[in-house]
Tab-separated table of C-alpha atoms in Angstrom:
chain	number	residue	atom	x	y	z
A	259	UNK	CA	0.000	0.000	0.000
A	260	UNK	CA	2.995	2.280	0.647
A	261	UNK	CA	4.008	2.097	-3.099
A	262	UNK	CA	4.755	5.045	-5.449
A	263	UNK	CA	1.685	5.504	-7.600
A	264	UNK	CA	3.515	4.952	-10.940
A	265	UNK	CA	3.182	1.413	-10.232
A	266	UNK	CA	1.431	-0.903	-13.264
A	267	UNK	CA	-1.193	-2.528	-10.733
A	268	UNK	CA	-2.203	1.042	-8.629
A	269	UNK	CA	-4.982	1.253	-11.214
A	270	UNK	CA	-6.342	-2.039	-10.734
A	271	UNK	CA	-9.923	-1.975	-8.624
A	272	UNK	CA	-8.510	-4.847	-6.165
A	273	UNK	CA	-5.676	-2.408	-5.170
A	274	UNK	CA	-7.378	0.499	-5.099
A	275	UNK	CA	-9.859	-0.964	-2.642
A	276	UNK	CA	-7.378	-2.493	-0.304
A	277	UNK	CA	-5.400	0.792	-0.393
A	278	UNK	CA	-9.093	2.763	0.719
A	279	UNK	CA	-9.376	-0.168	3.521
A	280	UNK	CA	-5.503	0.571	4.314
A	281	UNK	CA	-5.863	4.413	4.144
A	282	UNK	CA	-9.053	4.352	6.664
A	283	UNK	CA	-6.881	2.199	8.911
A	284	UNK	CA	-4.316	4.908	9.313
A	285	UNK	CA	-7.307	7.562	9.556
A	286	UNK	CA	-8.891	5.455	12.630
A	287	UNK	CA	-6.045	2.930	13.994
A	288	UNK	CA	-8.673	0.651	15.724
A	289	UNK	CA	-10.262	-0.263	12.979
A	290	UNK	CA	-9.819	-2.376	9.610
A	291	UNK	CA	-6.181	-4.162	10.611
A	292	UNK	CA	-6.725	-7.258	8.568
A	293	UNK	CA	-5.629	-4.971	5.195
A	294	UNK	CA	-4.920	-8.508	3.649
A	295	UNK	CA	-8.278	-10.114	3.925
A	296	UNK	CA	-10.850	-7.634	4.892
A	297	UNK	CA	-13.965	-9.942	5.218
A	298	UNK	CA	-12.128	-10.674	8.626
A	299	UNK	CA	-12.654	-6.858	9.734
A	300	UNK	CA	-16.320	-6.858	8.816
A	301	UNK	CA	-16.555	-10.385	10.428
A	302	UNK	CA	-16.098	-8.889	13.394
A	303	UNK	CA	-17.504	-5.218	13.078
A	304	UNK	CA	-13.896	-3.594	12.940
A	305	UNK	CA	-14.577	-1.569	9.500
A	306	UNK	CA	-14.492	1.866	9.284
A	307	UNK	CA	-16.161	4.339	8.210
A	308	UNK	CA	-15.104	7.226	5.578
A	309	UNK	CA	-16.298	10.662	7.003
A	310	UNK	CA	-16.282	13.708	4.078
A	311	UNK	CA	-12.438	14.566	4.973
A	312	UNK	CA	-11.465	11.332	4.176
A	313	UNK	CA	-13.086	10.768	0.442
A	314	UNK	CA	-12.118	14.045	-0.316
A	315	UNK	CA	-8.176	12.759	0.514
A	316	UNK	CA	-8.843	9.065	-0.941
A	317	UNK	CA	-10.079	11.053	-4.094
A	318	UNK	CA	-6.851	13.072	-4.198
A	319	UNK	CA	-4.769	10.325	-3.482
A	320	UNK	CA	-6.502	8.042	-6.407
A	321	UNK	CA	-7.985	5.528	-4.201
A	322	UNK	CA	-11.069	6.535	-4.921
A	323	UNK	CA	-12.662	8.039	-8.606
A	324	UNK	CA	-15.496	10.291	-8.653
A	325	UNK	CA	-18.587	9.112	-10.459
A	326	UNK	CA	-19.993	12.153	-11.765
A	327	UNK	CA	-18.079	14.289	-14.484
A	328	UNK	CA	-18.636	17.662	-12.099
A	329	UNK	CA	-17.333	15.382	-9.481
A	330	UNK	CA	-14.455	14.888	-11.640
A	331	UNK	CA	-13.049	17.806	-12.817
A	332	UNK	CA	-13.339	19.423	-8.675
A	333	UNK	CA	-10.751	16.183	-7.839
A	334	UNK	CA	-8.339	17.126	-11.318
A	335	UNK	CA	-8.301	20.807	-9.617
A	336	UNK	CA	-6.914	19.291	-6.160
A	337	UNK	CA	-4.356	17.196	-8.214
């Protein structure tokens, strides 16, 4: 998760949601530790939750891509 983002597989879905599981573990340290299998975390009610502050940095980072094209261009302006 604490690759360079030049990396062939960063754009890969997979990836990009274990780096958003990863990410939100750093953001609230008691929660999603199993960054390998996350089933495990929501198994046993450890997942976290994004709050606004963190989707606007997961969507900055490139964790996360907006859906609408409004949505878009706002996150190529924080870039």
């Amino acid at each position: 998760m604490h690759q360079p983002r030049d990396v062939p597989w960063a754009r890969w879905a997979p990836f990009r949601f274990l780096a958003r599981h990863h990410f939100l573990h750093h953001r609230q340290m008691g929660k999603n530790l199993n960054v390998v299998l996350p089933l495990f975390d929501w198994l046993m009610g450890r997942v976290a939750r994004p709050r606004l502050a963190d989707v606007r940095e997961m969507v900055r980072l490139g964790h996360l891509r907006p859906r609408s094209p409004r949505a878009r261009r706002r996150a190529a302006a924080l870039k």
